[in-house]
Short mmCIF file of N, CA and C in Angstrom, two decimals:
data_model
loop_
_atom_site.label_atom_id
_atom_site.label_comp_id
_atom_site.label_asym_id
_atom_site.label_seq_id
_atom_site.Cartn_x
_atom_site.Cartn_y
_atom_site.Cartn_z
N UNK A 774 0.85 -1.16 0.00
CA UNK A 774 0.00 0.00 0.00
C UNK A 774 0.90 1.22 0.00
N UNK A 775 0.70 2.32 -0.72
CA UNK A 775 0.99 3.42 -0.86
C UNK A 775 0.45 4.27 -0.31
N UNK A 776 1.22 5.20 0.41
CA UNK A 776 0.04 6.55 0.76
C UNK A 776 0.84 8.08 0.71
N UNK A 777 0.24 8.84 0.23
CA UNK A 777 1.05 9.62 -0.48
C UNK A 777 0.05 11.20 -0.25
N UNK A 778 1.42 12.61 -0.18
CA UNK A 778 0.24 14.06 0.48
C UNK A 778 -0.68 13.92 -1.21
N UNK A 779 -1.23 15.04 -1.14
CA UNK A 779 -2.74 15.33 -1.63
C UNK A 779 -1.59 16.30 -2.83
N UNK A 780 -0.87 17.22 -2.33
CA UNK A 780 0.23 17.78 -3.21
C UNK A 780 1.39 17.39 -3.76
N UNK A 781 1.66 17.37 -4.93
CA UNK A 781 2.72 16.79 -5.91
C UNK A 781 4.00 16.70 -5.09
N UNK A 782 5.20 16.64 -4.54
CA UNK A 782 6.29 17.08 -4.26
C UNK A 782 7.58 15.52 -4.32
N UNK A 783 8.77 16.52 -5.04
CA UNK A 783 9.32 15.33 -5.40
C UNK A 783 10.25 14.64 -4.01
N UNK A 784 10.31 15.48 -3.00
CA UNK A 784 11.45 14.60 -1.88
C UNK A 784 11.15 15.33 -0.29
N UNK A 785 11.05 14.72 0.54
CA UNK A 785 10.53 14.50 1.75
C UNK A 785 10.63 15.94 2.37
N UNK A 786 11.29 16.37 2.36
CA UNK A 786 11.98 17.75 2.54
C UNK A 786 11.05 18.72 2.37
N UNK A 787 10.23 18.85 0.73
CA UNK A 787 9.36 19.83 0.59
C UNK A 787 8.29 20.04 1.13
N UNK A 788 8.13 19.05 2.13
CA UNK A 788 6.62 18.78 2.46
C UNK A 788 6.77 20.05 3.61
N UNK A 789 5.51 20.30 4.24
CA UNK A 789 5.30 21.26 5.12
C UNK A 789 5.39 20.68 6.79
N UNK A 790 5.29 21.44 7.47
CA UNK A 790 5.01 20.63 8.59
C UNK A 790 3.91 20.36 8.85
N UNK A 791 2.43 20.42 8.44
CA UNK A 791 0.97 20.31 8.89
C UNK A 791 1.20 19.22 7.66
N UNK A 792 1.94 18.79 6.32
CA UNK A 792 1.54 18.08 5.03
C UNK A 792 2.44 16.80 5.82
N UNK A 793 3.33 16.85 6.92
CA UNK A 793 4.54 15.60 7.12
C UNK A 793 3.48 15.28 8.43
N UNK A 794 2.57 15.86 9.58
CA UNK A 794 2.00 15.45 10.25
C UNK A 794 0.82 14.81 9.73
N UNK A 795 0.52 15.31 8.61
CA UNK A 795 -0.49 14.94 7.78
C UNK A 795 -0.70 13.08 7.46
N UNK A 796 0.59 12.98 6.46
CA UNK A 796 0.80 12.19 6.06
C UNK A 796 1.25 10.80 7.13
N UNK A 797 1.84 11.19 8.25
CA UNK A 797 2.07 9.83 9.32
C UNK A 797 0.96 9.60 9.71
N UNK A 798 0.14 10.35 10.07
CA UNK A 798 -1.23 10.49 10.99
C UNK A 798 -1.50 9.32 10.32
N UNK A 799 -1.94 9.68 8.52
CA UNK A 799 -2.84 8.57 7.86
C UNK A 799 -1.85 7.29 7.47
N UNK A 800 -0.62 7.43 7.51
CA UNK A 800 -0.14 6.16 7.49
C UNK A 800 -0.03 5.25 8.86
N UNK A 801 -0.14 6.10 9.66
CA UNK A 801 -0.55 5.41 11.23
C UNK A 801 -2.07 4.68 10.98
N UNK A 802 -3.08 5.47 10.84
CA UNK A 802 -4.27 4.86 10.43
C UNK A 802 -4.56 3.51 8.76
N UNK A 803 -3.81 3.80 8.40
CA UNK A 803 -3.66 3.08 7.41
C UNK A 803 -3.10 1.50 7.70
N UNK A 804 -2.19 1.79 8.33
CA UNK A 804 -1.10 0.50 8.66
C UNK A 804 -1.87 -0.10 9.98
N UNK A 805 -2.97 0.38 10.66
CA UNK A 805 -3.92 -0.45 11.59
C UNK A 805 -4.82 -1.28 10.89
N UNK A 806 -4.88 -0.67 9.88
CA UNK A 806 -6.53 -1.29 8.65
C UNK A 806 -5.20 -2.73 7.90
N UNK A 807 -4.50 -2.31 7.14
CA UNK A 807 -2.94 -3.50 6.58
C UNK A 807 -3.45 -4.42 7.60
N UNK A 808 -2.63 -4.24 8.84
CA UNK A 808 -2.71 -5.44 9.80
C UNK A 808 -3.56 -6.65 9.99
N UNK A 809 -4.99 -5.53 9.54
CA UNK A 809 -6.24 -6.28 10.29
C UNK A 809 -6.71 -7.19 8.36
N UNK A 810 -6.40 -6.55 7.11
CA UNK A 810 -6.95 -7.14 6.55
C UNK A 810 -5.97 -7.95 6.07
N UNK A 811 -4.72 -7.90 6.32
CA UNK A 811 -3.96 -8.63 5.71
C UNK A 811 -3.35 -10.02 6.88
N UNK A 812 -4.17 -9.82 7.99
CA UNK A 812 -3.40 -10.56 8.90
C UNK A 812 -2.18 -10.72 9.38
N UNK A 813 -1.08 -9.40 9.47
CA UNK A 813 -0.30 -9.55 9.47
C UNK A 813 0.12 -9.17 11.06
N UNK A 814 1.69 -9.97 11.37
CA UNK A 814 2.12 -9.36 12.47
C UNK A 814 3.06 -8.32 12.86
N UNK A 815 2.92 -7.53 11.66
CA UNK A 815 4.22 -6.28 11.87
C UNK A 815 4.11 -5.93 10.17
N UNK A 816 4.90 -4.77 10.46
CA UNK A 816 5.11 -3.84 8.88
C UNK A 816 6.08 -3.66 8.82
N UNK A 817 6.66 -3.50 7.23
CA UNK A 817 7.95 -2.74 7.03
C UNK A 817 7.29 -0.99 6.42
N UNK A 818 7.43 -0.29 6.81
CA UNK A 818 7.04 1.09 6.52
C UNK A 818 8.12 2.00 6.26
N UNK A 819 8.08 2.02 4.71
CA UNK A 819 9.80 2.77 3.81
C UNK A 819 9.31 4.50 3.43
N UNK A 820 10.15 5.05 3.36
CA UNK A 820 9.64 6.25 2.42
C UNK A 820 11.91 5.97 1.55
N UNK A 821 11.31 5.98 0.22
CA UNK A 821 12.56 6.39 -0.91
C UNK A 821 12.72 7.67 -0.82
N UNK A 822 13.30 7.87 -0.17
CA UNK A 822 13.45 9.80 -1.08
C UNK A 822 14.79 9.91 -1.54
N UNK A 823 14.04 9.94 -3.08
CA UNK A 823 14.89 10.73 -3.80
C UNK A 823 15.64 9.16 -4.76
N UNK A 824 16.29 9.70 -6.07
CA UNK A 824 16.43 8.86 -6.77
C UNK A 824 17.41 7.68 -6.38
N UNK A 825 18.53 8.24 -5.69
CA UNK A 825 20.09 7.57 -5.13
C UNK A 825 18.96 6.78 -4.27
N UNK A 826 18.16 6.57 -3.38
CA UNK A 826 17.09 5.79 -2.65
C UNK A 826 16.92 4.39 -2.72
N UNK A 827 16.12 4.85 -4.32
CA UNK A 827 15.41 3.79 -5.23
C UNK A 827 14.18 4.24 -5.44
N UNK A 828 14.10 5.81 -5.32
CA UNK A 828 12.32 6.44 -5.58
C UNK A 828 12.30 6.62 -7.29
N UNK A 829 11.37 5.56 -7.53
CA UNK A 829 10.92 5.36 -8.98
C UNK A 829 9.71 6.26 -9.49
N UNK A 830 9.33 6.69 -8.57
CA UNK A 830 8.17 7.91 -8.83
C UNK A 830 8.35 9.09 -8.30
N UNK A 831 8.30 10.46 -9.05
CA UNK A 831 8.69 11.06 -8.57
C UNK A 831 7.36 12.08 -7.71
N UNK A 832 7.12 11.20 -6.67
CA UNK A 832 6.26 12.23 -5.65
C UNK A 832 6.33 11.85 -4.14
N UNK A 833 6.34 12.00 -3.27
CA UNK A 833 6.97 11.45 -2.23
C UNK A 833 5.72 10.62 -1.77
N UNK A 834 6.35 9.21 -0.95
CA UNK A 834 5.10 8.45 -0.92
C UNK A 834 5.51 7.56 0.32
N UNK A 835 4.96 7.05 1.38
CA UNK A 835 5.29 6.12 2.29
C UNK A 835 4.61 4.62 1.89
N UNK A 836 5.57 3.55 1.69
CA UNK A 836 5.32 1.95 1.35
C UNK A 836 4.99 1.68 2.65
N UNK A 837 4.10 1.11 2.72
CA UNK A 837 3.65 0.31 3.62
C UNK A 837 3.03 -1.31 3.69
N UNK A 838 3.79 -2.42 3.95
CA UNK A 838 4.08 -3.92 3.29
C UNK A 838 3.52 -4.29 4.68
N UNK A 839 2.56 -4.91 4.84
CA UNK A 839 2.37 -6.49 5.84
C UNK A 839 3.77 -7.52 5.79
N UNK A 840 3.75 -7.47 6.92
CA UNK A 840 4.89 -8.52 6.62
C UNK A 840 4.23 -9.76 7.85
N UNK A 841 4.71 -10.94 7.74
CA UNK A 841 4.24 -12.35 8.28
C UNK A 841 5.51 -13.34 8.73
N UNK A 842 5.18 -13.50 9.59
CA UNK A 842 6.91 -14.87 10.43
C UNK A 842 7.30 -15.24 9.24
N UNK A 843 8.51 -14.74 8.95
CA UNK A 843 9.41 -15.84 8.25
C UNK A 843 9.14 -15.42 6.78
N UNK A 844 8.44 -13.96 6.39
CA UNK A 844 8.25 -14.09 4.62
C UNK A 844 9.45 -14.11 4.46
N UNK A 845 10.36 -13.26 5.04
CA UNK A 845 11.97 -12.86 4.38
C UNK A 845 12.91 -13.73 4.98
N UNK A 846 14.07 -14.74 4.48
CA UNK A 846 14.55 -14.98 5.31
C UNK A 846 15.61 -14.88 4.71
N UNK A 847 16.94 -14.13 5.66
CA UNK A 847 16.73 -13.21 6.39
C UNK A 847 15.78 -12.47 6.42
N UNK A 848 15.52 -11.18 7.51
CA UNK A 848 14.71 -10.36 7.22
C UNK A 848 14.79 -9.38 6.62
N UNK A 849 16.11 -8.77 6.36
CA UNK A 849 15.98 -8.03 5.36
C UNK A 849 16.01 -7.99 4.14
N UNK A 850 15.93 -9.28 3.53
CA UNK A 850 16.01 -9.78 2.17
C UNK A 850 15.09 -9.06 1.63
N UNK A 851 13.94 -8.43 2.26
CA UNK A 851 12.84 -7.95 1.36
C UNK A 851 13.47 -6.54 0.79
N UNK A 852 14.04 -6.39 1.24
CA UNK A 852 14.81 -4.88 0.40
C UNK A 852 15.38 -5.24 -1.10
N UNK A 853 16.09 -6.25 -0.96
CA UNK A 853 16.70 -6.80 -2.01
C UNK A 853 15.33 -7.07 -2.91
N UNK A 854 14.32 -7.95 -2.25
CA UNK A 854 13.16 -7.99 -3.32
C UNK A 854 12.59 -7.22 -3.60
N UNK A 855 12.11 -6.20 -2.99
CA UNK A 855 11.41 -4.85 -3.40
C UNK A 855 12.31 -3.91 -4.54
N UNK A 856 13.79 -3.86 -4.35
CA UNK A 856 14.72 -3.04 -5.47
C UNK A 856 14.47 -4.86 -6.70
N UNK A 857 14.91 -5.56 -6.87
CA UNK A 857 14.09 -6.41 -7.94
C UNK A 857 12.45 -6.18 -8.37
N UNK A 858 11.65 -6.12 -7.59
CA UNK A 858 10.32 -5.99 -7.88
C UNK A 858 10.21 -4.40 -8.57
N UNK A 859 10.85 -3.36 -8.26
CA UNK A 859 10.96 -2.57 -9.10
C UNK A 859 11.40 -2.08 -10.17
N UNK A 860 12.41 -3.09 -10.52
CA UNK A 860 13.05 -3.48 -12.21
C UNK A 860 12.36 -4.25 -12.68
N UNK A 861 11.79 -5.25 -12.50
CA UNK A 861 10.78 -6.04 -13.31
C UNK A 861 10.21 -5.27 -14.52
N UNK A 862 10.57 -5.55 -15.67
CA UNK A 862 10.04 -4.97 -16.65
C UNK A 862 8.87 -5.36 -17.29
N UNK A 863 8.72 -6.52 -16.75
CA UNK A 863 7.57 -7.79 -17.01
C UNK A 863 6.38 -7.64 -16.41
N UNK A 864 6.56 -6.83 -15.00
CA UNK A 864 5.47 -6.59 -14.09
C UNK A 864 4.19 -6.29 -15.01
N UNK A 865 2.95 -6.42 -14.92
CA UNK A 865 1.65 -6.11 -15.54
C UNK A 865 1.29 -5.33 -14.48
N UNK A 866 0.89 -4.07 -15.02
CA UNK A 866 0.10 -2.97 -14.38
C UNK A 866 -1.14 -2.97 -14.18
N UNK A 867 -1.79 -2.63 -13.04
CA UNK A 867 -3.28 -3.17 -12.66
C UNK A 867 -3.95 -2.34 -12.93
N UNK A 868 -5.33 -2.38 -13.86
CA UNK A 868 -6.25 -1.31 -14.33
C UNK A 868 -6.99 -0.77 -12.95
N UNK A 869 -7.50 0.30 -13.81
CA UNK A 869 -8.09 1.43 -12.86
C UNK A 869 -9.34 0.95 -12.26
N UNK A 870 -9.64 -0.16 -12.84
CA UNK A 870 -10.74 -1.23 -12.03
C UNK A 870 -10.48 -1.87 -10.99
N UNK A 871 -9.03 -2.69 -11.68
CA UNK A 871 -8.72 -3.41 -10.05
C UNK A 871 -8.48 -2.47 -9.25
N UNK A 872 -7.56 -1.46 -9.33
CA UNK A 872 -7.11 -0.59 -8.22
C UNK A 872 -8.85 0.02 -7.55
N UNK A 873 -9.78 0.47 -8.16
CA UNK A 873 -10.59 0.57 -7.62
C UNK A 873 -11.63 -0.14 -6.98
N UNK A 874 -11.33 -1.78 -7.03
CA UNK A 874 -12.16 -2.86 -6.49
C UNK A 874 -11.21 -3.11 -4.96
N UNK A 875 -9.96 -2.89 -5.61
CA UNK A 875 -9.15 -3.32 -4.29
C UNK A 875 -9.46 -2.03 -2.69
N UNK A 876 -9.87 -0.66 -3.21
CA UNK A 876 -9.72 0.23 -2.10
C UNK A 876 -11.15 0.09 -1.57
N UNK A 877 -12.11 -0.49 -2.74
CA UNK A 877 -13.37 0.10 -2.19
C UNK A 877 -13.13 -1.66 -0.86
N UNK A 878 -12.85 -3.11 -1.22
CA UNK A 878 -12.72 -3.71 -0.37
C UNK A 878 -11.64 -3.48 0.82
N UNK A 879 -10.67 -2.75 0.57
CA UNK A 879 -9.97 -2.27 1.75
C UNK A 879 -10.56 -1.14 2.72
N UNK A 880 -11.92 -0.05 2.32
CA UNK A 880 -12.59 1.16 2.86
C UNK A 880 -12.91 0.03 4.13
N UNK A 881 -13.52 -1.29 3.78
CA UNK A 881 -14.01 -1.45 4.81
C UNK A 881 -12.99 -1.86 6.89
N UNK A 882 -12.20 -2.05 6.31
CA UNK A 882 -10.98 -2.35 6.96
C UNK A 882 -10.32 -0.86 7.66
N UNK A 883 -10.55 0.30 6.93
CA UNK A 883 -10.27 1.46 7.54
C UNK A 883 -11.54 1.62 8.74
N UNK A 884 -12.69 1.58 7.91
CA UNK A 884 -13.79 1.39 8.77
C UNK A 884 -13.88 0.99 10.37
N UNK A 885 -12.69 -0.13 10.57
CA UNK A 885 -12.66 -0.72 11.52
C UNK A 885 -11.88 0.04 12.73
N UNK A 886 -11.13 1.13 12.13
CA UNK A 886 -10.40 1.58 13.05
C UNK A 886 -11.18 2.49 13.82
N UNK A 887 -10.98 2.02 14.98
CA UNK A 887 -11.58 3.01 15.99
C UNK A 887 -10.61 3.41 16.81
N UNK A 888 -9.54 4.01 16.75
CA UNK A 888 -8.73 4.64 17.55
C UNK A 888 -8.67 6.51 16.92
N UNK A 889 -9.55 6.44 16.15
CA UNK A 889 -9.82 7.97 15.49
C UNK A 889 -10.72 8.20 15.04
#
């Protein structure tokens, strides 16, 4: 999951201070809803900034991955897979359908949070 400010900006820096409180707030709320629909027991939660990084898009954005006992082993192997998963040239890009079937079944999972 991605979550990203409401304004364009290419590296962590530009953001404001009400747009950087902004943005944890809802990745705090976000990464409670991950947990619960993905079953997971912990997150890896990245922000790239900037190209030397590995930020392939240029707008600043916080990753936020479920992670589960034992996906990575080691555990930080998933770095290594995530910089592969982003060269994949092969990857198939998901239409504006799936991406919109997937949030409207994830709304309900935000739903659940009651700590806000």
């Amino acid at each position: 999951m991605l979550v990203a400010p409401l304004r364009v900006v290419h590296r962590f820096t530009d953001l404001n201070p009400d747009e950087i409180a902004d943005l944890f707030q809802t990745t705090q709320r976000v990464s409670r809803a991950i947990e619960i629909a993905y079953k997971s027991i912990a997150l890896t939660i990245a922000i790239q900034d900037g190209v030397g990084a590995g930020q392939t898009v240029e707008h600043v954005h916080v990753h936020i991955i479920p992670r589960h006992k034992d996906d990575f082993v080691p555990n930080d192997k998933i770095y290594h897979e995530l910089d592969q998963h982003d060269k994949e040239a092969q990857r198939r890009a998901r239409t504006s359908q799936e991406m919109a079937d997937e949030a409207t079944w994830f709304r309900q999972f935000l739903a659940m949070d009651t700590a806000n």
